[in-house]
Short mmCIF file of C-alpha atoms and ligand atoms in Angstrom, two decimals:
data_model
loop_
_atom_site.label_atom_id
_atom_site.label_comp_id
_atom_site.label_asym_id
_atom_site.label_seq_id
_atom_site.Cartn_x
_atom_site.Cartn_y
_atom_site.Cartn_z
CA UNK A 18 111.69 91.03 78.23
CA UNK A 19 111.68 92.89 75.13
CA UNK A 20 107.56 94.06 75.45
CA UNK A 21 108.63 96.59 78.41
CA UNK A 22 110.16 99.19 79.09
CA UNK A 23 113.41 99.08 80.42
CA UNK A 24 114.63 97.16 77.57
CA UNK A 25 117.09 100.20 75.73
CA UNK A 26 115.87 98.24 72.64
CA UNK A 27 112.71 98.96 72.72
CA UNK A 28 112.90 102.88 72.99
CA UNK A 29 116.27 102.72 71.32
CA UNK A 30 118.12 105.27 73.20
CA UNK A 31 121.44 106.42 72.55
CA UNK A 32 124.42 105.27 75.42
CA UNK A 33 127.46 108.33 76.32
CA UNK A 34 129.76 105.68 74.12
CA UNK A 35 127.64 106.61 71.27
CA UNK A 36 128.35 110.48 71.29
CA UNK A 37 131.74 112.01 70.03
CA UNK A 38 132.49 115.07 72.92
CA UNK A 39 135.14 115.77 72.00
CA UNK A 40 136.00 119.96 72.56
CA UNK A 41 131.94 119.96 72.37
CA UNK A 42 129.54 121.57 75.24
CA UNK A 43 127.90 118.60 77.02
CA UNK A 44 124.46 119.30 78.88
CA UNK A 45 124.21 116.75 82.07
CA UNK A 46 121.34 116.65 83.90
CA UNK A 47 121.90 114.96 87.48
CA UNK A 48 119.91 114.34 89.94
CA UNK A 49 121.83 116.18 92.77
CA UNK A 50 118.53 116.07 95.26
CA UNK A 51 120.98 115.06 98.38
CA UNK A 52 119.48 116.11 101.47
CA UNK A 53 121.05 119.02 103.21
CA UNK A 54 121.59 119.92 106.80
CA UNK A 55 119.91 122.88 108.60
CA UNK A 56 123.65 124.99 108.67
CA UNK A 57 123.65 123.86 104.01
CA UNK A 58 125.99 120.50 104.68
CA UNK A 59 125.41 118.02 102.20
CA UNK A 60 124.66 115.53 104.27
CA UNK A 61 124.33 111.92 102.30
CA UNK A 62 126.33 112.32 99.22
CA UNK A 63 124.91 109.01 97.11
CA UNK A 64 123.25 110.32 94.88
CA UNK A 65 126.31 112.86 94.22
CA UNK A 66 128.93 110.19 93.45
CA UNK A 67 126.18 107.65 92.44
CA UNK A 68 127.15 110.56 88.46
CA UNK A 69 130.97 110.26 88.95
CA UNK A 70 131.49 107.65 86.57
CA UNK A 71 129.60 109.66 83.70
CA UNK A 72 131.45 113.83 85.25
CA UNK A 73 135.30 111.63 84.61
CA UNK A 74 134.42 109.83 81.63
CA UNK A 75 132.83 112.99 79.30
CA UNK A 76 136.37 114.38 81.58
CA UNK A 77 138.58 111.90 79.96
CA UNK A 78 137.09 112.34 76.85
CA UNK A 79 137.20 116.29 77.03
CA UNK A 80 134.27 117.86 77.71
CA UNK A 81 132.90 120.75 78.34
CA UNK A 82 130.57 120.03 81.18
CA UNK A 83 127.72 121.34 82.82
CA UNK A 84 126.03 120.25 85.13
CA UNK A 85 122.39 120.83 85.69
CA UNK A 86 120.08 119.94 88.41
CA UNK A 87 117.60 120.38 91.14
CA UNK A 88 116.66 119.95 94.76
CA UNK A 89 114.34 119.90 96.84
CA UNK A 90 111.21 122.17 96.03
CA UNK A 91 111.23 125.34 95.91
CA UNK A 92 108.43 127.25 94.11
CA UNK A 93 109.71 128.71 91.15
CA UNK A 94 112.43 131.30 92.09
CA UNK A 95 115.27 130.94 94.11
CA UNK A 96 115.42 129.98 97.57
CA UNK A 97 118.98 130.09 99.55
CA UNK A 98 118.19 126.97 101.28
CA UNK A 99 117.70 125.08 98.00
CA UNK A 100 121.40 126.22 96.58
CA UNK A 101 123.16 123.42 94.46
CA UNK A 102 127.01 125.25 96.07
CA UNK A 103 126.66 123.07 99.07
CA UNK A 104 126.93 120.21 96.39
CA UNK A 105 129.98 121.77 94.37
CA UNK A 106 132.75 121.19 97.11
CA UNK A 107 131.70 117.36 97.83
CA UNK A 108 131.57 116.48 93.68
CA UNK A 109 135.10 118.54 93.66
CA UNK A 110 136.44 116.17 96.62
CA UNK A 111 135.09 113.09 95.05
CA UNK A 112 136.16 114.42 91.12
CA UNK A 113 139.54 115.19 92.51
CA UNK A 114 139.28 118.27 90.36
CA UNK A 115 137.43 122.27 90.29
CA UNK A 116 134.17 122.38 90.02
CA UNK A 117 132.45 126.47 89.21
CA UNK A 118 129.34 127.07 89.94
CA UNK A 119 126.86 129.96 88.23
CA UNK A 120 124.21 131.20 90.57
CA UNK A 121 121.58 130.68 87.69
CA UNK A 122 121.02 127.43 85.25
CA UNK A 123 120.46 130.33 82.33
CA UNK A 124 121.08 133.24 80.85
CA UNK A 125 123.89 135.35 81.01
CA UNK A 126 125.08 133.78 84.24
CA UNK A 127 124.72 131.15 82.57
CA UNK A 128 126.31 131.74 79.44
CA UNK A 129 129.38 133.46 81.08
CA UNK A 130 130.53 130.64 83.03
CA UNK A 131 130.28 127.67 80.37
CA UNK A 132 132.11 130.33 77.29
CA UNK A 133 134.14 129.77 80.14
CA UNK A 134 135.31 125.78 80.26
CA UNK A 135 137.97 124.95 78.50
CA UNK A 136 137.74 121.13 77.42
CA UNK A 137 137.87 118.32 80.52
CA UNK A 138 136.20 121.54 83.54
CA UNK A 139 133.39 120.94 84.78
CA UNK A 140 130.79 123.67 86.07
CA UNK A 141 127.31 123.37 88.48
CA UNK A 142 124.36 125.67 87.40
CA UNK A 143 122.03 126.22 90.10
CA UNK A 144 118.62 124.54 91.14
CA UNK A 145 116.79 123.82 87.61
CA UNK A 146 113.75 124.34 90.22
CA UNK A 147 114.47 128.74 90.76
CA UNK A 148 112.35 128.40 87.37
CA UNK A 149 108.60 127.09 86.99
CA UNK A 150 109.33 126.10 83.99
CA UNK A 151 111.12 123.37 84.87
CA UNK A 152 108.55 121.80 86.44
CA UNK A 153 105.95 122.85 83.73
CA UNK A 154 107.98 121.74 81.10
CA UNK A 155 107.90 125.28 80.08
CA UNK A 156 109.22 125.33 75.86
CA UNK A 157 110.43 129.11 76.03
CA UNK A 158 112.61 127.05 79.87
CA UNK A 159 114.36 124.33 77.53
CA UNK A 160 115.66 126.37 75.03
CA UNK A 161 117.17 128.64 76.24
CA UNK A 162 119.01 125.73 78.30
CA UNK A 163 119.38 123.24 75.41
CA UNK A 164 121.15 126.47 73.95
CA UNK A 165 124.09 126.26 76.61
CA UNK A 166 124.65 122.69 74.65
CA UNK A 167 126.62 121.45 71.82
CA UNK A 168 125.05 117.86 73.10
CA UNK A 169 122.68 116.71 75.79
CA UNK A 170 123.06 113.36 78.46
CA UNK A 171 120.40 111.88 80.69
CA UNK A 172 122.08 111.24 84.01
CA UNK A 173 119.65 111.85 86.04
CA UNK A 174 117.69 108.26 87.06
CA UNK A 175 115.13 109.74 90.25
CA UNK A 176 113.92 112.46 88.30
CA UNK A 177 112.96 110.74 84.13
CA UNK A 178 109.16 109.67 85.14
CA UNK A 179 108.77 113.30 85.52
CA UNK A 180 107.75 115.73 81.72
CA UNK A 181 110.10 118.66 83.30
CA UNK A 182 111.72 120.79 80.97
CA UNK A 183 114.82 119.52 81.93
CA UNK A 184 113.90 115.35 80.89
CA UNK A 185 111.50 116.09 78.22
CA UNK A 186 111.65 119.00 76.77
CA UNK A 187 115.54 119.50 75.91
CA UNK A 188 115.97 116.32 73.87
CA UNK A 189 113.41 118.09 71.81
CA UNK A 190 116.34 120.78 71.21
CA UNK A 191 119.77 118.83 71.51
CA UNK A 192 121.13 115.13 70.47
CA UNK A 193 120.78 113.70 73.58
CA UNK A 194 122.06 109.76 75.48
CA UNK A 195 121.13 108.78 78.53
CA UNK A 196 124.31 107.77 80.74
CA UNK A 197 126.76 105.84 82.59
CA UNK A 198 124.42 105.55 85.38
CA UNK A 199 120.81 104.76 83.50
CA UNK A 200 121.57 103.08 81.54
CA UNK A 201 123.06 100.62 84.23
CA UNK A 202 120.24 101.47 86.52
CA UNK A 203 117.63 101.00 83.31
CA UNK A 204 120.16 97.56 82.57
CA UNK A 205 119.37 96.55 86.16
CA UNK A 206 115.61 96.27 86.46
CA UNK A 207 115.49 94.82 82.61
CA UNK A 208 117.07 91.82 84.13
CA UNK A 209 115.15 91.83 87.33
CA UNK A 210 111.91 92.48 85.30
CA UNK A 211 112.49 90.51 82.11
CA UNK A 212 114.72 87.50 84.10
CA UNK A 213 114.27 86.90 88.27
CA UNK A 214 115.57 84.78 89.48
CA UNK A 215 113.46 82.34 91.41
CA UNK A 216 111.60 83.15 94.26
CA UNK A 217 110.65 86.62 93.70
CA UNK A 218 109.65 88.27 95.90
CA UNK A 219 108.57 91.99 96.11
CA UNK A 220 108.69 93.77 99.67
CA UNK A 221 106.60 96.87 99.49
CA UNK A 222 106.01 99.98 102.58
CA UNK A 223 105.99 103.59 102.70
CA UNK A 224 101.91 105.16 103.68
CA UNK A 225 100.44 106.03 100.38
CA UNK A 226 98.43 103.52 98.60
CA UNK A 227 96.31 105.59 95.98
CA UNK A 228 100.43 106.40 94.36
CA UNK A 229 101.37 101.76 95.23
CA UNK A 230 98.31 100.91 93.60
CA UNK A 231 99.13 99.80 90.23
CA UNK A 232 102.95 99.06 90.50
CA UNK A 233 101.19 96.15 93.44
CA UNK A 234 98.66 94.63 90.80
CA UNK A 235 101.60 94.48 87.93
CA UNK A 236 103.85 92.75 89.53
CA UNK A 237 101.17 90.71 90.88
CA UNK A 238 102.13 89.65 87.09
CA UNK A 239 106.12 89.57 87.87
CA UNK A 240 107.14 87.49 91.82
CA UNK A 241 106.26 84.44 93.35
CA UNK A 242 105.76 86.66 96.57
CA UNK A 243 104.37 89.65 97.52
CA UNK A 244 104.60 91.32 101.34
CA UNK A 245 102.81 94.69 101.67
CA UNK A 246 104.30 96.38 105.21
CA UNK A 247 104.02 100.15 106.66
CA UNK A 248 101.55 102.34 107.08
CA UNK A 249 99.90 101.73 103.56
CA UNK A 250 98.95 97.98 104.79
CA UNK A 251 96.36 99.00 107.30
CA UNK A 252 94.28 100.27 104.09
CA UNK A 253 94.29 95.58 103.71
CA UNK A 254 93.92 94.76 106.88
CA UNK A 255 90.81 97.04 107.00
CA UNK A 256 89.68 95.12 103.32
CA UNK A 257 90.28 91.77 106.09
CA UNK A 258 88.05 92.92 108.36
CA UNK A 259 90.73 93.31 110.97
CA UNK A 260 91.26 96.39 113.37
CA UNK A 261 92.75 99.04 112.79
CA UNK A 262 92.37 101.71 115.51
CA UNK A 263 93.48 105.46 114.54
CA UNK A 264 95.97 103.86 112.32
CA UNK A 265 96.14 105.63 108.87
CA UNK A 266 94.01 104.28 106.55
CA UNK A 267 92.52 105.80 102.69
CA UNK A 268 89.03 104.79 103.12
CA UNK A 269 88.40 105.43 99.49
CA UNK A 270 90.77 102.88 97.87
CA UNK A 271 89.58 99.54 100.89
CA UNK A 272 88.12 98.50 97.83
CA UNK A 273 91.20 98.54 95.24
CA UNK A 274 93.09 96.54 97.95
CA UNK A 275 90.69 93.97 98.48
CA UNK A 276 91.09 94.04 95.03
CA UNK A 277 94.62 92.96 94.89
CA UNK A 278 94.45 90.56 97.73
CA UNK A 279 92.39 88.39 95.50
CA UNK A 280 94.25 89.25 92.29
CA UNK A 281 97.01 87.66 94.28
CA UNK A 282 94.39 84.33 95.34
CA UNK A 283 93.43 84.05 91.83
CA UNK A 284 97.72 83.98 90.91
CA UNK A 285 98.12 81.71 93.77
CA UNK A 286 101.39 84.42 94.93
CA UNK A 287 102.01 84.61 98.91
CA UNK A 288 100.46 88.24 99.97
CA UNK A 289 101.54 88.36 103.64
CA UNK A 290 100.20 91.61 105.90
CA UNK A 291 101.58 92.45 109.14
CA UNK A 292 100.54 90.19 112.15
CA UNK A 293 101.52 92.28 115.17
CA UNK A 294 102.17 95.36 115.28
CA UNK A 295 103.85 98.09 117.52
CA UNK A 296 101.61 100.71 118.74
CA UNK A 297 100.71 104.13 120.46
CA UNK A 298 98.38 106.45 121.88
CA UNK A 299 100.18 109.56 119.44
CA UNK A 300 103.07 109.99 117.18
CA UNK A 301 105.74 110.99 119.06
CA UNK A 302 109.50 109.64 120.02
CA UNK A 303 108.91 108.47 123.77
CA UNK A 304 105.06 107.66 122.85
CA UNK A 305 104.88 104.49 125.42
CA UNK A 306 104.87 101.36 123.01
CA UNK A 307 101.81 98.97 122.77
CA UNK A 308 103.24 95.96 120.58
CA UNK A 309 99.11 94.47 119.78
CA UNK A 310 98.70 90.91 120.52
CA UNK A 311 98.05 89.52 116.86
CA UNK A 312 96.71 90.85 113.80
CA UNK A 313 94.08 93.54 115.00
CA UNK A 314 94.87 97.40 116.89
CA UNK A 315 92.85 98.81 119.61
CA UNK A 316 90.06 101.90 119.08
CA UNK A 317 92.56 104.85 121.21
CA UNK A 318 96.05 103.52 119.03
CA UNK A 319 97.27 103.97 115.94
CA UNK A 320 100.08 101.26 114.15
CA UNK A 321 103.72 102.86 113.61
CA UNK A 322 105.68 99.98 112.82
CA UNK A 323 105.09 95.86 111.89
CA UNK A 324 105.42 93.91 115.15
CA UNK A 325 108.56 91.26 116.38
CA UNK A 326 106.52 88.18 114.83
CA UNK A 327 105.78 89.98 111.71
CA UNK A 328 109.95 91.38 111.35
CA UNK A 329 110.19 86.81 112.21
CA UNK A 330 108.13 85.79 108.62
CA UNK A 331 108.87 88.90 107.24
CA UNK A 332 113.34 87.88 107.31
CA UNK A 333 111.47 84.40 106.54
CA UNK A 334 110.31 85.04 103.53
CA UNK A 335 113.36 87.37 102.21
CA UNK A 336 114.94 84.67 103.47
CA UNK A 337 113.85 82.74 101.59
CA UNK A 338 113.51 84.27 98.26
CA UNK A 339 115.97 84.49 95.14
CA UNK A 340 115.50 87.96 94.45
CA UNK A 341 114.10 90.29 96.69
CA UNK A 342 112.58 94.03 95.83
CA UNK A 343 112.29 96.07 98.05
CA UNK A 344 110.40 100.23 98.01
CA UNK A 345 108.54 101.95 101.24
CA UNK A 346 110.08 101.72 105.20
CA UNK A 347 107.66 99.55 107.19
CA UNK A 348 106.55 102.31 109.33
CA UNK A 349 107.47 105.92 110.74
CA UNK A 350 111.40 104.83 110.24
CA UNK A 351 112.43 108.71 110.60
CA UNK A 352 111.53 108.94 115.03
CA UNK A 353 113.92 105.26 115.26
CA UNK A 354 111.23 103.19 117.99
CA UNK A 355 109.06 102.73 114.60
CA UNK A 356 112.61 101.98 112.92
CA UNK A 357 112.82 98.40 113.86
CA UNK A 358 110.26 96.24 111.08
CA UNK A 359 112.71 99.03 108.69
CA UNK A 360 115.91 97.62 109.95
CA UNK A 361 115.27 94.34 109.61
CA UNK A 362 113.78 94.11 106.59
CA UNK A 363 117.61 95.76 105.35
CA UNK A 364 119.12 92.98 107.93
CA UNK A 365 117.00 90.56 105.94
CA UNK A 366 117.57 91.97 103.19
CA UNK A 367 121.75 92.07 103.83
CA UNK A 368 121.37 88.14 104.55
CA UNK A 369 120.44 87.19 102.02
CA UNK A 370 122.94 89.26 99.73
CA UNK A 371 125.83 86.98 101.68
CA UNK A 372 123.35 84.10 100.93
CA UNK A 373 123.71 84.21 96.70
CA UNK A 374 120.45 86.82 96.40
CA UNK A 375 119.98 89.27 93.95
CA UNK A 376 118.64 92.26 96.00
CA UNK A 377 117.64 95.22 95.30
CA UNK A 378 116.46 98.67 96.45
CA UNK A 379 114.11 101.69 95.06
CA UNK A 380 112.92 104.15 96.82
CA UNK A 381 114.25 107.41 98.95
CA UNK A 382 113.33 106.33 102.66
CA UNK A 383 114.73 103.03 102.19
CA UNK A 384 117.61 104.15 100.74
CA UNK A 385 118.41 106.27 103.83
CA UNK A 386 117.15 103.27 105.96
CA UNK A 387 119.91 102.06 104.37
CA UNK A 388 122.42 105.17 104.27
CA UNK A 389 121.02 104.91 108.66
CA UNK A 390 122.35 101.72 109.66
CA UNK A 391 125.45 101.21 106.94
CA UNK A 392 124.12 98.01 104.94
CA UNK A 393 123.62 99.86 101.73
CA UNK A 394 127.02 98.49 100.47
CA UNK A 395 125.27 95.05 100.70
CA UNK A 396 122.84 95.32 98.45
CA UNK A 397 123.32 93.88 94.81
CA UNK A 398 121.55 97.24 94.03
CA UNK A 399 120.79 100.63 95.68
CA UNK A 400 118.27 102.36 92.80
CA UNK A 401 118.82 106.20 93.07
CA UNK A 402 115.59 107.36 91.33
CA UNK A 403 111.68 105.06 93.81
CA UNK A 404 109.73 106.79 92.03
CA UNK A 405 111.14 105.97 88.73
CA UNK A 406 111.64 102.20 89.01
CA UNK A 407 107.79 101.61 90.36
CA UNK A 408 107.04 102.84 87.62
CA UNK A 409 109.13 101.21 85.11
CA UNK A 410 108.18 97.95 87.26
CA UNK A 411 104.96 98.32 86.49
CA UNK A 412 105.45 98.69 82.64
CA UNK A 413 105.06 102.49 82.13
CA UNK A 414 106.77 104.49 79.72
CA UNK A 415 108.97 107.37 81.24
CA UNK A 416 108.57 110.24 80.20
CA UNK A 417 112.89 111.38 80.55
CA UNK A 418 113.29 108.29 78.52
CA UNK A 419 110.12 108.58 75.34
CA UNK A 420 112.30 112.43 75.15
CA UNK A 421 115.64 110.66 74.01
CA UNK A 422 113.61 107.70 72.43
CA UNK A 423 114.45 107.54 68.08
P1 LIG B 530 106.12 106.58 100.96
O1 LIG B 530 106.24 108.51 100.52
O2 LIG B 530 104.09 106.64 100.34
O3 LIG B 530 107.07 105.95 100.31
O4 LIG B 530 105.68 106.86 102.78
C1 LIG B 530 106.93 107.15 103.16
C2 LIG B 530 106.55 107.63 104.22
O5 LIG B 530 105.48 106.60 105.07
C3 LIG B 530 107.55 107.71 105.87
O6 LIG B 530 107.58 109.06 105.58
C4 LIG B 530 107.19 106.69 106.08
O7 LIG B 530 106.91 107.79 107.84
C5 LIG B 530 105.28 106.61 106.41
N1 LIG B 530 104.97 105.30 107.78
C6 LIG B 530 106.16 104.23 107.37
N2 LIG B 530 104.22 103.25 107.65
C7 LIG B 530 103.34 104.74 108.46
C8 LIG B 530 103.15 103.56 109.61
N3 LIG B 530 102.60 102.52 110.17
N4 LIG B 530 101.67 105.24 109.96
C9 LIG B 530 101.99 106.09 109.12
N5 LIG B 530 103.45 106.62 108.10
C10 LIG B 530 104.15 105.65 107.41
#
């Protein structure tokens, strides 16, 4: 446990409780990167809700609270559809108190809004990514942000694996600490990484093999069984010589996929791939769906979800495990007809939780499956950071934490 990046003692991170905040201007990096409807309504407020304990604790302590966040991927300049303004009403409702808003996160607008703050009051500043300096981790931009506060609190778990101005930059110029959400996420992942109740099963899905090879390799040192589903499974099946038709394939990763399978074998970790699939000629909502007879996919078809037989035996694996970590959908879940596999995993995990297993879900897509099916509350822990939780499991030191470490 002492060696992993999620271990606070290893990184010597200050916590919110360790700071005296009364009357101080506290700059809080939150993750309000929420999905918005076309009409600009917050469609899922999970990420906002998760930051409420930190904000409430600062309100109660009489701090002046300045919230900063990113939303979406504006290209370093203002874009109305990525405004954080819709988050204000949601936050006001959750806090039961007013929240001010400033149209810019730096400069005169922001400074004026901060100067007007009374102890216990909250202001949300406009999207950090309306400035190119945020993603470029520009020192000048980080300094401008730091100028707004006396203290810094990092509570954007979903962003701490990125080296941006608001994660890696600000702590160079302001004394900082982790917020309650980051603290809870780290404690949870630490427990799982350091001392999981066994058997420990990881269920990994999604499209990109290349993104997940590192974590798969590391997970093999920790888990007892590994289930691979989603688009990335086809590269593994191809590596095993199985025909995958026109399914997603990362040709340049076949060899590495094969190495993962070999490593699993040598470590006696069960590595399970889909045994059947839902396949279509064309990816569209009303496509005619074929259930394959076995692992192979006919030459003219594309695999879009795991099949019924796979749902059953992945479910059996989940039922057998005592700790289960899930990241990534089992199919193109955005289309209802191809969401069956992901929903089945969510349901099996909910049943496992009820029987006493520890279930952890990380990653935006897996969380939307849970939100759609109403099963989120039936998991032991839903991590707000898919990328960050995977990188912690991989044993990486996250830039947003390294910057805060003393
Ligand atoms: P990732 O960002 O790598 O976690 O991948 C998430 C994406 O994987 C989702 O948008 C899914 O639609 C996609 N996905 C899952 N299964 C498949 C599949 N069989 N073929 C293509 N894309 C898939």
